[in-house]
PDB file of C-alpha atoms in Angstrom:
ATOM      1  CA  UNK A   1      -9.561  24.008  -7.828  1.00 94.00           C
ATOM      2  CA  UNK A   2      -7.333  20.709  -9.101  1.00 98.00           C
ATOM      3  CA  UNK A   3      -7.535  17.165  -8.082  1.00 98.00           C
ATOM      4  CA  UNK A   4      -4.217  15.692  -6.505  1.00 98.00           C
ATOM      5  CA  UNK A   5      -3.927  11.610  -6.891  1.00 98.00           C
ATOM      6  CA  UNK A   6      -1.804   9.936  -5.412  1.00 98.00           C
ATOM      7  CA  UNK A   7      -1.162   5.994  -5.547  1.00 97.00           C
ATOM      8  CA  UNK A   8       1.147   4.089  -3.782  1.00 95.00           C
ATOM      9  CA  UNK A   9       2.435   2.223  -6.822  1.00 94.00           C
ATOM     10  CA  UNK A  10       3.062   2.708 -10.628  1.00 96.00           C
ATOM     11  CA  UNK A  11       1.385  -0.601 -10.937  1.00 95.00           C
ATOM     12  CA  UNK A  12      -1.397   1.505  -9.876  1.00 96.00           C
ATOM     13  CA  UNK A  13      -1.673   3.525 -12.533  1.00 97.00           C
ATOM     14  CA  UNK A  14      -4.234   1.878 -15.116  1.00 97.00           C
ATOM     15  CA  UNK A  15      -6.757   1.762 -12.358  1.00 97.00           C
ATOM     16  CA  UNK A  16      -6.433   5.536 -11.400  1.00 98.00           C
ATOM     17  CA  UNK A  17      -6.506   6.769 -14.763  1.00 98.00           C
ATOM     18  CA  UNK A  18     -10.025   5.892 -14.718  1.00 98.00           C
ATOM     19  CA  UNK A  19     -10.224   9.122 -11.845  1.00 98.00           C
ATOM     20  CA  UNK A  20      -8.142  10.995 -14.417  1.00 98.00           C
ATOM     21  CA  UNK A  21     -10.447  10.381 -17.756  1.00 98.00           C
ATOM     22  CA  UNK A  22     -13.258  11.774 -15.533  1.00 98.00           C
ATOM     23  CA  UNK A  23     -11.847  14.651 -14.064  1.00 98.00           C
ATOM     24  CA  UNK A  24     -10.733  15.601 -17.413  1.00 98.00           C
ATOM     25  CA  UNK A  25     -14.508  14.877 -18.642  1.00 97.00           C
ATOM     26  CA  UNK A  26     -15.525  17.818 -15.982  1.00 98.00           C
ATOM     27  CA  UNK A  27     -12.645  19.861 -16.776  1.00 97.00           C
ATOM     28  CA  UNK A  28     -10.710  19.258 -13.847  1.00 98.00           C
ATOM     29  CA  UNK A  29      -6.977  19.875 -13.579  1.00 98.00           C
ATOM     30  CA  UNK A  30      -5.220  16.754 -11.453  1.00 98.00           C
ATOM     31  CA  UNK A  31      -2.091  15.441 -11.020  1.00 98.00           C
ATOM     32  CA  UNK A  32      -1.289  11.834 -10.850  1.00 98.00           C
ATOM     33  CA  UNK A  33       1.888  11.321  -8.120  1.00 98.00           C
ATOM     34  CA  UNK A  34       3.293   7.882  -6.805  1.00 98.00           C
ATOM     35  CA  UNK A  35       3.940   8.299  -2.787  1.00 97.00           C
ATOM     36  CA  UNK A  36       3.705   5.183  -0.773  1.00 96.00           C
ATOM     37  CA  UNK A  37       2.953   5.574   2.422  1.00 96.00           C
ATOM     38  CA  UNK A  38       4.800   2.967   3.681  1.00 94.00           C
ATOM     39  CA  UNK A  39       8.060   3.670   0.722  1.00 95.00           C
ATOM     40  CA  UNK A  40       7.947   7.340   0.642  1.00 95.00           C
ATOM     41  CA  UNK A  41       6.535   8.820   3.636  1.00 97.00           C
ATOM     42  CA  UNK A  42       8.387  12.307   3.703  1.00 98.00           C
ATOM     43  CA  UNK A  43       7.518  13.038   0.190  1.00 98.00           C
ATOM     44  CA  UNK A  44       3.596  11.832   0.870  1.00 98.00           C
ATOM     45  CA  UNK A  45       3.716  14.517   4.147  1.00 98.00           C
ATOM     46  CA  UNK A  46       4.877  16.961   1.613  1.00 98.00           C
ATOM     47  CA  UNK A  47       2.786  16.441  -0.705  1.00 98.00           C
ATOM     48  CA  UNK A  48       0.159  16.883   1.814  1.00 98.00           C
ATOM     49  CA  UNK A  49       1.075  19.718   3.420  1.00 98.00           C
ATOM     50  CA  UNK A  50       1.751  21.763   0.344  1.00 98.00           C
ATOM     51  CA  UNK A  51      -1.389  20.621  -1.254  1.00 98.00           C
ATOM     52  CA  UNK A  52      -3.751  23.474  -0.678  1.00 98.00           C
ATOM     53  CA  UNK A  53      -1.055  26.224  -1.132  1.00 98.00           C
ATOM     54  CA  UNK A  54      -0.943  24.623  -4.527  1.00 98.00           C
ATOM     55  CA  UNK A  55      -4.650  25.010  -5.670  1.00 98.00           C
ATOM     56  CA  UNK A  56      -5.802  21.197  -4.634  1.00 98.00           C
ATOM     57  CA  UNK A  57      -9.371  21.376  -3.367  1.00 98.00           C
ATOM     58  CA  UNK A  58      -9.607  17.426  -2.847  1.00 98.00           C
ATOM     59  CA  UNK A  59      -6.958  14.558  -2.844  1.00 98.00           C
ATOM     60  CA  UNK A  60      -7.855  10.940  -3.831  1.00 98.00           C
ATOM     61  CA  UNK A  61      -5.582   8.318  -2.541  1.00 98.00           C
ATOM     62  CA  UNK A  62      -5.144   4.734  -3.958  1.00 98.00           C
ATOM     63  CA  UNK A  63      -3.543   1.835  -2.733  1.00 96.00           C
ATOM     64  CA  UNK A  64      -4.069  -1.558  -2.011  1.00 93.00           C
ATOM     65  CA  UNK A  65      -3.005  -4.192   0.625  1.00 92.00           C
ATOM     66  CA  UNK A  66      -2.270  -2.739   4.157  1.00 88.00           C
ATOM     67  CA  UNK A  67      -3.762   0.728   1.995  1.00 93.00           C
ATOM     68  CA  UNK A  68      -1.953   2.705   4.501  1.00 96.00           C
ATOM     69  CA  UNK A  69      -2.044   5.934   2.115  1.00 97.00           C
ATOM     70  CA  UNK A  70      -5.372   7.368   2.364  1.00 98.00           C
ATOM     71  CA  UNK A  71      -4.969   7.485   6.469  1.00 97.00           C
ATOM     72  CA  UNK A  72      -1.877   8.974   6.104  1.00 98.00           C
ATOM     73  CA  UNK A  73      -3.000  11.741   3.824  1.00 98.00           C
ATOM     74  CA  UNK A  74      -5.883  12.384   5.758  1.00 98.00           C
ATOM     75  CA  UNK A  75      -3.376  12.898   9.033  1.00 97.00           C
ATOM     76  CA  UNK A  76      -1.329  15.140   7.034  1.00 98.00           C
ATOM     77  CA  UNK A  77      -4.165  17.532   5.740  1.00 98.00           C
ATOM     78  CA  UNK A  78      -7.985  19.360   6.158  1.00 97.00           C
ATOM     79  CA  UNK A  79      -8.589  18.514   2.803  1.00 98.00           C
ATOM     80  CA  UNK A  80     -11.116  16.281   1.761  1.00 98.00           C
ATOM     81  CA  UNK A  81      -9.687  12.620   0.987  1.00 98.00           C
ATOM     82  CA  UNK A  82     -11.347  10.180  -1.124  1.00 98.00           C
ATOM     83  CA  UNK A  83      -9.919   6.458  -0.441  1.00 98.00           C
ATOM     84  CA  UNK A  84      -9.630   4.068  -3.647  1.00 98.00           C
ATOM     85  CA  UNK A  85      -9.343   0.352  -2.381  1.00 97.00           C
ATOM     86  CA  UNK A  86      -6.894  -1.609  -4.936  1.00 97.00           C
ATOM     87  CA  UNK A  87      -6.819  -5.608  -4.989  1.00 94.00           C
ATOM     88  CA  UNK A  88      -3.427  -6.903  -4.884  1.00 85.00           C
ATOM     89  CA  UNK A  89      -3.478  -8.624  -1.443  1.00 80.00           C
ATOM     90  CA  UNK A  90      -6.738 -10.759  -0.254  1.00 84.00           C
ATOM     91  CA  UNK A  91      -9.402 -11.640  -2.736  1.00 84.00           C
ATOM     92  CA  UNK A  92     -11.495  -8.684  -4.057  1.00 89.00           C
ATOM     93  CA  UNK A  93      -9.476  -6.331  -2.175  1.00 93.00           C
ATOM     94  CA  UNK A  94     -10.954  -6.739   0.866  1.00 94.00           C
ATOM     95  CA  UNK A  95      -8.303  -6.095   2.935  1.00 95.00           C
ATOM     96  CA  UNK A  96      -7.559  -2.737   1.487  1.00 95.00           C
ATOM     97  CA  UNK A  97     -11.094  -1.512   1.453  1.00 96.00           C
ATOM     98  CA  UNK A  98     -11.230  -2.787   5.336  1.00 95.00           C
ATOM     99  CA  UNK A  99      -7.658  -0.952   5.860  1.00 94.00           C
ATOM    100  CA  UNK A 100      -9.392   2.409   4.524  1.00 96.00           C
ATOM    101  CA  UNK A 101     -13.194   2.656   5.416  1.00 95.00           C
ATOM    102  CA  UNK A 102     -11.684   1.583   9.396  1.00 94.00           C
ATOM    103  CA  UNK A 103     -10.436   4.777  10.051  1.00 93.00           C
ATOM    104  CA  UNK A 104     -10.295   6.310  13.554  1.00 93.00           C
ATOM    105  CA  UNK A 105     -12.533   9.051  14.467  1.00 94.00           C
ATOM    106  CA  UNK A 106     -11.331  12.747  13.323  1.00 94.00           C
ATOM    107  CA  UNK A 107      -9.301  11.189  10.376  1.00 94.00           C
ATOM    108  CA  UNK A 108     -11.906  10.827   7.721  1.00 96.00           C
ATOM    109  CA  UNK A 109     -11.842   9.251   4.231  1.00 98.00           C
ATOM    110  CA  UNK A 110     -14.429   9.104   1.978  1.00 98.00           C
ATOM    111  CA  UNK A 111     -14.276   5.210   0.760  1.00 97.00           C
ATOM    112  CA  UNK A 112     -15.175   4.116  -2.583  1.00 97.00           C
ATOM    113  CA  UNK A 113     -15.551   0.695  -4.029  1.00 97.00           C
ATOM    114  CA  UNK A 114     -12.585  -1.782  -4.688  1.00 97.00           C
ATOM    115  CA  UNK A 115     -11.078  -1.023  -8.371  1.00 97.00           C
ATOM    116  CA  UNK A 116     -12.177   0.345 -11.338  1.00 97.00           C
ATOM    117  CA  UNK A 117     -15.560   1.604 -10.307  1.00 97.00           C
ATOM    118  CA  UNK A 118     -14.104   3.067  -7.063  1.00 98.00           C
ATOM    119  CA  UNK A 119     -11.658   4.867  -9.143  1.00 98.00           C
ATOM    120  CA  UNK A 120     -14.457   6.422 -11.109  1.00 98.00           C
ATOM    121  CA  UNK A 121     -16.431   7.552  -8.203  1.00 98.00           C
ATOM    122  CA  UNK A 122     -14.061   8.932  -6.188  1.00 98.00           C
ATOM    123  CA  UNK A 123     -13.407  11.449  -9.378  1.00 98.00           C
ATOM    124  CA  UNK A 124     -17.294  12.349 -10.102  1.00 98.00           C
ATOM    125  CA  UNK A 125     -17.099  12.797  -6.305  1.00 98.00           C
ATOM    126  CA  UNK A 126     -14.603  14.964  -6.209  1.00 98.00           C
ATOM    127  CA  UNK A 127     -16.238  16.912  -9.077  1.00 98.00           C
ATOM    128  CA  UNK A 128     -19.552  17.213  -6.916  1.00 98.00           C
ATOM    129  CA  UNK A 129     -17.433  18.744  -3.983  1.00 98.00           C
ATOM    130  CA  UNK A 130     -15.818  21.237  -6.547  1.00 98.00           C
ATOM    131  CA  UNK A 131     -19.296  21.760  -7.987  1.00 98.00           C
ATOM    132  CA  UNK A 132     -20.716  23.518  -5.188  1.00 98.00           C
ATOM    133  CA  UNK A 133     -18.067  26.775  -5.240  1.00 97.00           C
ATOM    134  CA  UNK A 134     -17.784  26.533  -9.357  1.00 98.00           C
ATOM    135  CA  UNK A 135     -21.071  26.801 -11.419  1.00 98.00           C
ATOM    136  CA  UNK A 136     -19.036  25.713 -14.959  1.00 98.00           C
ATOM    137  CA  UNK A 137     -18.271  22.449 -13.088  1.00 98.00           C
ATOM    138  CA  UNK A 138     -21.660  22.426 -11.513  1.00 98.00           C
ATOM    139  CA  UNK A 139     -23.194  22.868 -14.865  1.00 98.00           C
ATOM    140  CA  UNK A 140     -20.946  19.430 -15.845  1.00 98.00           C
ATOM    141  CA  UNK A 141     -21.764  16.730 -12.930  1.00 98.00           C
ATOM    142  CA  UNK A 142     -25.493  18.251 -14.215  1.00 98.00           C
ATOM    143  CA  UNK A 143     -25.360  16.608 -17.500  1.00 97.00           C
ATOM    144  CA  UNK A 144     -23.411  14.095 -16.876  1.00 98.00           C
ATOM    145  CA  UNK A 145     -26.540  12.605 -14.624  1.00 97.00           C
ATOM    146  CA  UNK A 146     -28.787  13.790 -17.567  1.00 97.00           C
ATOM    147  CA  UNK A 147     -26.676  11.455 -19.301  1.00 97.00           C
ATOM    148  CA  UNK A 148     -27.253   8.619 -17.896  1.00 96.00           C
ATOM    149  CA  UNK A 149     -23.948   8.941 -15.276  1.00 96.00           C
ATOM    150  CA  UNK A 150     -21.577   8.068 -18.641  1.00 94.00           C
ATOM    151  CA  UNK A 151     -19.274  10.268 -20.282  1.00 92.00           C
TER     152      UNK A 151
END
């Protein structure tokens, strides 16, 4: 089962490598794809859509701002969505990590922190969701908590 990440800009992408240097600590196949919601909404439907057909158990979406992506992904699939709240609007991000953990009921997304840390989490989540149908990866998110939760 693979990972798909999307972001909603390439100035994104030194936060959400942070999800991809874990996932690749558990042994997780992901792909890293830039889809803005508000930019590129026909190729973020696709993307969701085709997402299971393509082996993704669990999509983590990134943006900041109005962080319109990780609703929109969660519309567009039954996958699990994690939600990654980037600063680049108000202070701290706060307007993105209101803009994601407000969803309406039925549309779910799993919210992380703001940044970095939220980046991080949202991939050792992911890899505890994959862990309970994959033993190897199971056996992984096991020592990495007898670890001290560092890779």
């Amino acid at each position: 089962m693979k990972v798909l990440i999307i972001m909603g800009s390439e100035s994104d992408k030194p936060v959400m490598e942070e999800s991809q240097k874990h996932l690749q600590y558990f042994g997780i196949e992901n792909e890293m794809i830039v889809a803005s919601a508000h930019r590129n909404p026909d190729k973020v439907r696709e993307l969701c859509i085709t997402a299971q057909e393509k082996g993704f158990g669990v999509i983590i979406a990134a943006a900041g701002m109005a962080a319109a992506l990780p609703g929109v992904v969660s519309a567009y699939t039954s996958l699990p969505v994690l939600g990654v709240p980037l600063d680049g609007g108000l202070p701290g991000g706060i307007d993105a990590l209101y803009s994601i953990v407000q969803m309406p009921a039925g549309l779910p997304v799993g919210t992380l922190a703001v940044g970095k840390a939220g980046a991080r989490n949202a991939a050792i989540l992911a890899a505890r969701i994959i862990a309970l149908s994959n033993k190897d990866i199971a056996a992984k998110v096991e020592a990495f908590k007898q670890n001290g939760y560092r890779i």
